[in-house]
Short mmCIF file of C-alpha atoms and ligand atoms in Angstrom, two decimals:
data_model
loop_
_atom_site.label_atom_id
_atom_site.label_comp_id
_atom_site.label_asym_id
_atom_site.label_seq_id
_atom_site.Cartn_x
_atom_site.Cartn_y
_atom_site.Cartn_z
CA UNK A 1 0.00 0.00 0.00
CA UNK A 2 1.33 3.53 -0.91
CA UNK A 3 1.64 5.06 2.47
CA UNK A 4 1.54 9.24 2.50
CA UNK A 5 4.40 10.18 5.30
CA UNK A 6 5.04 12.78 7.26
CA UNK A 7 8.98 11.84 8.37
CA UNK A 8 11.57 14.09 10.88
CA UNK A 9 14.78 13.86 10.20
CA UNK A 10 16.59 15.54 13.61
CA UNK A 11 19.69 15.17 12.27
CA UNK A 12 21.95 15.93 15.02
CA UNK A 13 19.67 17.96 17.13
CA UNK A 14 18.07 17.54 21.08
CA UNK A 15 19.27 16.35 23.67
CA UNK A 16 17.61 12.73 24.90
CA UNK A 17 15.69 15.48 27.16
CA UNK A 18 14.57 17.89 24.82
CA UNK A 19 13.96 15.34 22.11
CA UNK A 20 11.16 13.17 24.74
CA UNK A 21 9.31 16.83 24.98
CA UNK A 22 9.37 17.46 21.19
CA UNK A 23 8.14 13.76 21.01
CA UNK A 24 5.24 14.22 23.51
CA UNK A 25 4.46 17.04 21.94
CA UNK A 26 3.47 15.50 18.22
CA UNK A 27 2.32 12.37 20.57
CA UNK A 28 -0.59 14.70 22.24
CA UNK A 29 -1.45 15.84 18.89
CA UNK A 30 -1.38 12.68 17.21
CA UNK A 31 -3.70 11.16 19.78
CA UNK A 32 -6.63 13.48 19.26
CA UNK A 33 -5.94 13.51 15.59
CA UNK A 34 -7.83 10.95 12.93
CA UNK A 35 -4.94 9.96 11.16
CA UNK A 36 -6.20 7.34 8.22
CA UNK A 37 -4.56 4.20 7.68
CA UNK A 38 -2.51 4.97 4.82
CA UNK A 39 -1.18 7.59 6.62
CA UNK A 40 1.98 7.57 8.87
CA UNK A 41 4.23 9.84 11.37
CA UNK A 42 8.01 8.94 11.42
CA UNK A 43 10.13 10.46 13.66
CA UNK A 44 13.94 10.37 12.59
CA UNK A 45 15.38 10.58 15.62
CA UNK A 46 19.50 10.26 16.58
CA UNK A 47 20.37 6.70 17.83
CA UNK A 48 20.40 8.02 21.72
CA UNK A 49 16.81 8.23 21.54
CA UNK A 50 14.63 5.66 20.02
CA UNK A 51 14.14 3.28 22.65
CA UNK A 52 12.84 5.98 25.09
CA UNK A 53 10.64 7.58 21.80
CA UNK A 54 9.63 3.88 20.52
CA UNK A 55 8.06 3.53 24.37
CA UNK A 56 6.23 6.74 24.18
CA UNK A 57 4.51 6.78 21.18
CA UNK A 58 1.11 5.19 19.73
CA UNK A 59 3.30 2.77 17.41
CA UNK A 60 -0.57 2.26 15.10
CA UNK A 61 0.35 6.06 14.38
CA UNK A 62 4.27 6.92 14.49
CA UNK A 63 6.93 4.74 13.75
CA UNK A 64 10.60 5.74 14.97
CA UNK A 65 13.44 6.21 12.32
CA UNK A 66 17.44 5.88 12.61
CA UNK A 67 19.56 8.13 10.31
CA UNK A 68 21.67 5.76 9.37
CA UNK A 69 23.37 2.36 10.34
CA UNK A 70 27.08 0.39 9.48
CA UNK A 71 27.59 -1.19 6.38
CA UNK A 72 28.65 -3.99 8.39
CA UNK A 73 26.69 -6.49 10.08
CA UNK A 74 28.79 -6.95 13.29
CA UNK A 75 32.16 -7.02 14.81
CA UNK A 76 35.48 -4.78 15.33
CA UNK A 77 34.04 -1.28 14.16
CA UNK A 78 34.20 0.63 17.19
CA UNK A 79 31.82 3.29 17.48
CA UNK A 80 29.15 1.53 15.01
CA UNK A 81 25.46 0.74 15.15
CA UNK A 82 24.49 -1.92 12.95
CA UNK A 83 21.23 -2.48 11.43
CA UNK A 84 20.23 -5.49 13.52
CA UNK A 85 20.82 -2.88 16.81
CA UNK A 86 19.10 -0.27 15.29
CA UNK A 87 15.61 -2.74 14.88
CA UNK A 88 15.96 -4.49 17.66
CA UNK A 89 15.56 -1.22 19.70
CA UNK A 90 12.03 -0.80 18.22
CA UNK A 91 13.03 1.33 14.91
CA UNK A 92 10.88 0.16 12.20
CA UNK A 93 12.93 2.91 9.32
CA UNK A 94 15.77 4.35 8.79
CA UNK A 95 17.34 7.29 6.84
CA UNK A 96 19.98 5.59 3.82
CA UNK A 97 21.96 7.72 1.59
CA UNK A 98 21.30 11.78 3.20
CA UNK A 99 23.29 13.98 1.12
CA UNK A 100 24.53 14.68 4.02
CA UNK A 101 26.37 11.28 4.84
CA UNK A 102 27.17 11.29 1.03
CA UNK A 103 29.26 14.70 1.45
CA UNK A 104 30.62 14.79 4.69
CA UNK A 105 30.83 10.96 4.98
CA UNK A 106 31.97 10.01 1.61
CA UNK A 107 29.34 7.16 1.55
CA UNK A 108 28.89 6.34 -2.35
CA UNK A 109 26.51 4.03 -4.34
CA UNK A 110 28.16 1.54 -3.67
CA UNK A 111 28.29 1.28 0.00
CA UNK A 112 24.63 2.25 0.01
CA UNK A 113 23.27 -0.43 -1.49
CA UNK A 114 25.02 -2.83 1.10
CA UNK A 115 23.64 -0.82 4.00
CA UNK A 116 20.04 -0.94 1.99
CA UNK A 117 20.49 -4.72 2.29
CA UNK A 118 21.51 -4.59 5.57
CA UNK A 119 18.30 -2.97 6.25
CA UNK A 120 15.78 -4.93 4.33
CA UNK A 121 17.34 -8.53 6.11
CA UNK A 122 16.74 -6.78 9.77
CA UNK A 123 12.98 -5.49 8.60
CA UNK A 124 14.08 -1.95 8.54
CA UNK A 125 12.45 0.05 5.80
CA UNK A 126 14.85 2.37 4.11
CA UNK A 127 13.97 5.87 3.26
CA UNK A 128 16.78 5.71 0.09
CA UNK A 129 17.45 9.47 -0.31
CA UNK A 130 18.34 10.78 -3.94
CA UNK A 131 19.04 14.30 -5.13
CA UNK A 132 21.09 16.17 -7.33
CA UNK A 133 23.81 19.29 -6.47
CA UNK A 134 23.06 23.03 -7.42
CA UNK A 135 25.94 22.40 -10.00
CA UNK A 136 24.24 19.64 -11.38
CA UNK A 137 20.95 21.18 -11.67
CA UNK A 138 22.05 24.22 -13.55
CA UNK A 139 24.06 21.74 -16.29
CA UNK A 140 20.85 19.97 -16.45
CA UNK A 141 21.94 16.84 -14.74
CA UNK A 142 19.55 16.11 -12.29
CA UNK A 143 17.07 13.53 -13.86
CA UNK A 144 20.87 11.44 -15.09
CA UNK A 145 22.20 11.65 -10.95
CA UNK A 146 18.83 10.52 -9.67
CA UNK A 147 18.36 7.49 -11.83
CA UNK A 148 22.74 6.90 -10.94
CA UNK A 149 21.87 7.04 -7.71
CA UNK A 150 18.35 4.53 -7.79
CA UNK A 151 20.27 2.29 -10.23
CA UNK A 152 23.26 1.57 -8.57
CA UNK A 153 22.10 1.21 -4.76
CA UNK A 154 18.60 -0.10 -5.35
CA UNK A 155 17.78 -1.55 -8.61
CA UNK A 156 19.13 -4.64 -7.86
CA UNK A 157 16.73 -5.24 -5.71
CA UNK A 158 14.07 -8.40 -6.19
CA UNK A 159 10.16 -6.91 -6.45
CA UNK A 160 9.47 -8.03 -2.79
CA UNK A 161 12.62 -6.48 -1.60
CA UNK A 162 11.92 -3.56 -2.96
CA UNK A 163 8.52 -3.42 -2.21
CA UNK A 164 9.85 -2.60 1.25
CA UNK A 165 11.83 0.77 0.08
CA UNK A 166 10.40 4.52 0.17
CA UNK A 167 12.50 7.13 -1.56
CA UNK A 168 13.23 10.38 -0.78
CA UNK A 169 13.99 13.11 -3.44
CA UNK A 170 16.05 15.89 -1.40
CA UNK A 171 17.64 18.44 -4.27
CA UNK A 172 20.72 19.39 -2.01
CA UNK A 173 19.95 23.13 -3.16
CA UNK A 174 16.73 23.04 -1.10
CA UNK A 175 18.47 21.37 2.36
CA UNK A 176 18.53 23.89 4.90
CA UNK A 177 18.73 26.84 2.60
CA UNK A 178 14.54 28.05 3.09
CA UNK A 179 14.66 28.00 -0.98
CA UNK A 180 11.95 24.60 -1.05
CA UNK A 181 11.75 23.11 -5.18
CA UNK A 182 8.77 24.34 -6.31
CA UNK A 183 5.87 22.20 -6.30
CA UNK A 184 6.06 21.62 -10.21
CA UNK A 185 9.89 20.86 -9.77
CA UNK A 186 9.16 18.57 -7.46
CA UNK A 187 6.62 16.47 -9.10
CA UNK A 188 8.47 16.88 -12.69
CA UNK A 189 11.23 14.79 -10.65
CA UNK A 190 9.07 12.62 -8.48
CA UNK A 191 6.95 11.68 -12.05
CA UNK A 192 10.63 10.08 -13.08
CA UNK A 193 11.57 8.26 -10.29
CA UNK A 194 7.89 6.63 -10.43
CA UNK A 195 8.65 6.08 -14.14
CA UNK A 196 11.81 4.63 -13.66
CA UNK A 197 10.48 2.01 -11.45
CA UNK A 198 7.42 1.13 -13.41
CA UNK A 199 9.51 0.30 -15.84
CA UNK A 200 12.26 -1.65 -13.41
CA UNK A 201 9.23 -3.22 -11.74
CA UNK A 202 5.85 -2.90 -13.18
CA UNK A 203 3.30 -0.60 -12.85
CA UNK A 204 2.09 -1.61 -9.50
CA UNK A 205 5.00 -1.71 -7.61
CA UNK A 206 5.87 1.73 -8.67
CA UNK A 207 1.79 2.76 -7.53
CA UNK A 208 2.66 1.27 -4.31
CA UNK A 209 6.12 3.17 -3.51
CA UNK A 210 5.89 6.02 -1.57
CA UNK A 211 8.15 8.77 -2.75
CA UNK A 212 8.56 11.83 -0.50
CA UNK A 213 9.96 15.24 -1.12
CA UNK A 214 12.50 16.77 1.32
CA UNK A 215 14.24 20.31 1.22
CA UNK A 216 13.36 23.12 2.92
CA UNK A 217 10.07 21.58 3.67
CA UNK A 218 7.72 23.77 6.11
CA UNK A 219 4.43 24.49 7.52
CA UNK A 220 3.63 27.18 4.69
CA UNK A 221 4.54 25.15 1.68
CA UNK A 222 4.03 21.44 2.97
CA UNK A 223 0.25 21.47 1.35
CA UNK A 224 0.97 22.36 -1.93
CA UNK A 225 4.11 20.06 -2.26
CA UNK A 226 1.81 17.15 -1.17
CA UNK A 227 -1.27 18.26 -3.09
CA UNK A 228 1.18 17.54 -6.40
CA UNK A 229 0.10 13.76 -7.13
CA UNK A 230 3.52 11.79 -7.30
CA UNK A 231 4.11 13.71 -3.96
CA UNK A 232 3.47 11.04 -0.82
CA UNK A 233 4.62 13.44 2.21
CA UNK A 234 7.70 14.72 3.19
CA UNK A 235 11.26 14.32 4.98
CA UNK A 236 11.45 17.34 6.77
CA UNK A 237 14.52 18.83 8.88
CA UNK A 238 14.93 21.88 10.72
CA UNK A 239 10.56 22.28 10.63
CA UNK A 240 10.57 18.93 12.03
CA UNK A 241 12.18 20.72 15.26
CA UNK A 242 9.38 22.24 16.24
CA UNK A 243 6.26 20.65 17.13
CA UNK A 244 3.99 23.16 16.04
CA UNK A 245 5.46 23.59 12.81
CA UNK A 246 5.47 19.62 12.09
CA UNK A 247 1.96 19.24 13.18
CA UNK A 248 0.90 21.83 10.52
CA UNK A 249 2.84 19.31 8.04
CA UNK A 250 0.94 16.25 9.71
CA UNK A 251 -1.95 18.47 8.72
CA UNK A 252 -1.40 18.65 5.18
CA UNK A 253 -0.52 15.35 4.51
P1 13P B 1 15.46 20.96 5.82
O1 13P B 1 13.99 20.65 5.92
O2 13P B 1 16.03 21.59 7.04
O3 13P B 1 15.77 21.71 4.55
O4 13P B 1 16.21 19.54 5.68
C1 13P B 1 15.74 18.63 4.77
C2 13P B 1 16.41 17.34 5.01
O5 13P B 1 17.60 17.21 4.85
C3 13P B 1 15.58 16.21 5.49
O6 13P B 1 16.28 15.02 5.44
#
């Protein structure tokens, strides 16, 4: 079923303190709020917190997200978390691929589609993030990265496997900069990642696979990205930080 989301990604923000309030906070919304079933709160929160958030919320409503995991399944990495950790905390999804990890932590292709395996064989579902550079926008690049970056870390993938995936499309010109794609960019983009996997996986799969938009996501623009029809919901960062702000964005969904 193609789920519309409303996802948090914290990145590294709250304390464990500070991140329970802003929790509680979209929890006592949440439980006055109808919410149908093919709808769904995810709260990307930093590995410190999920077991204390997985206890606290209505689970039927909002499911708890890592950022990221090893692209190893156990052993000598010091400092790691591996998949298998990460679900067995109560996670049910997890952040793979932020442009963010790609730039500052190198992670390529490559590397991602090990940690997307890693994910699928604990019963994580990945939120694969794609998006194209400024640079690579303005030379007209972006719909040649996006289908790169789906081919080589997900397309690989068996039907069922992938059955299990949402995508993300973050343009890294829109993270954290207040300048959002427009709602036709958006869906121009989000129309050829649903293409490309139609025609990877049939039409039905690609129906099925929720594809969210992230960058610069907020409480002003969230209903008009979502009212675009290959638009499921959103990863949203720094609005995501503020309850009132995200439960406008639960709002639109
Ligand atoms: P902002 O919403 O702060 O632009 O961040 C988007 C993002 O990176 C979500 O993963």
């Amino acid at each position: 079923m193609r789920l519309r989301i409303a996802a948090g990604n914290w990145k590294m923000n709250t304390s464990l303190q500070e991140g329970i309030e802003l929790a509680k906070a979209i929890q006592a919304f949440v439980s006055e709020f109808p919410l149908d079933k093919h709808k769904r709160i995810v709260l990307g929160v930093p590995f410190t917190h999920i077991v204390s958030i997985v206890n606290l919320v209505d689970y039927k409503k909002i499911s708890v997200a890592a950022q990221n995991c090893a692209r190893w399944e156990k052993g000598a990495y010091t400092g790691e978390i591996s998949a298998e950790m990460i679900r067995s905390s109560g996670a049910h999804y997890i952040i793979i691929g932020h442009s963010e990890r790609r730039q500052y932590f190198n992670e390529t292709n490559e590397e991602l589609k090990t940690k997307v395996e890693l994910c699928l064989k604990n019963s994580l579902r990945p939120i694969f993030c794609v998006g194209e550079k400024l640079d690579e926008r303005e030379q007209n690049k972006h719909f040649e990265v996006v289908q790169k970056q789906l081919t080589e870390s997900l397309f690989h993938l068996d039907v069922e496997h992938f059955s299990h995936v949402l995508i993300a499309y973050e343009p890294v010109w829109a993270i954290g900069t207040g300048k959002n794609a427009s709602p036709e960019q958006a869906q121009e983009m989000h129309m050829f990642i649903r293409k490309l996997i139609a025609e990877k996986y049939g039409a039905s799969a690609a129906n099925d696979t929720s594809i969210l938009y992230g960058g610069s996501c907020n409480a002003q623009n969230a209903a008009s990205l979502f009212a675009q029809p290959d638009i499921d919901g959103g990863l949203v960062g720094g609005a995501s930080l503020k309850a009132n702000d995200f439960i406008e964005i639960i709002k639109a969904l």
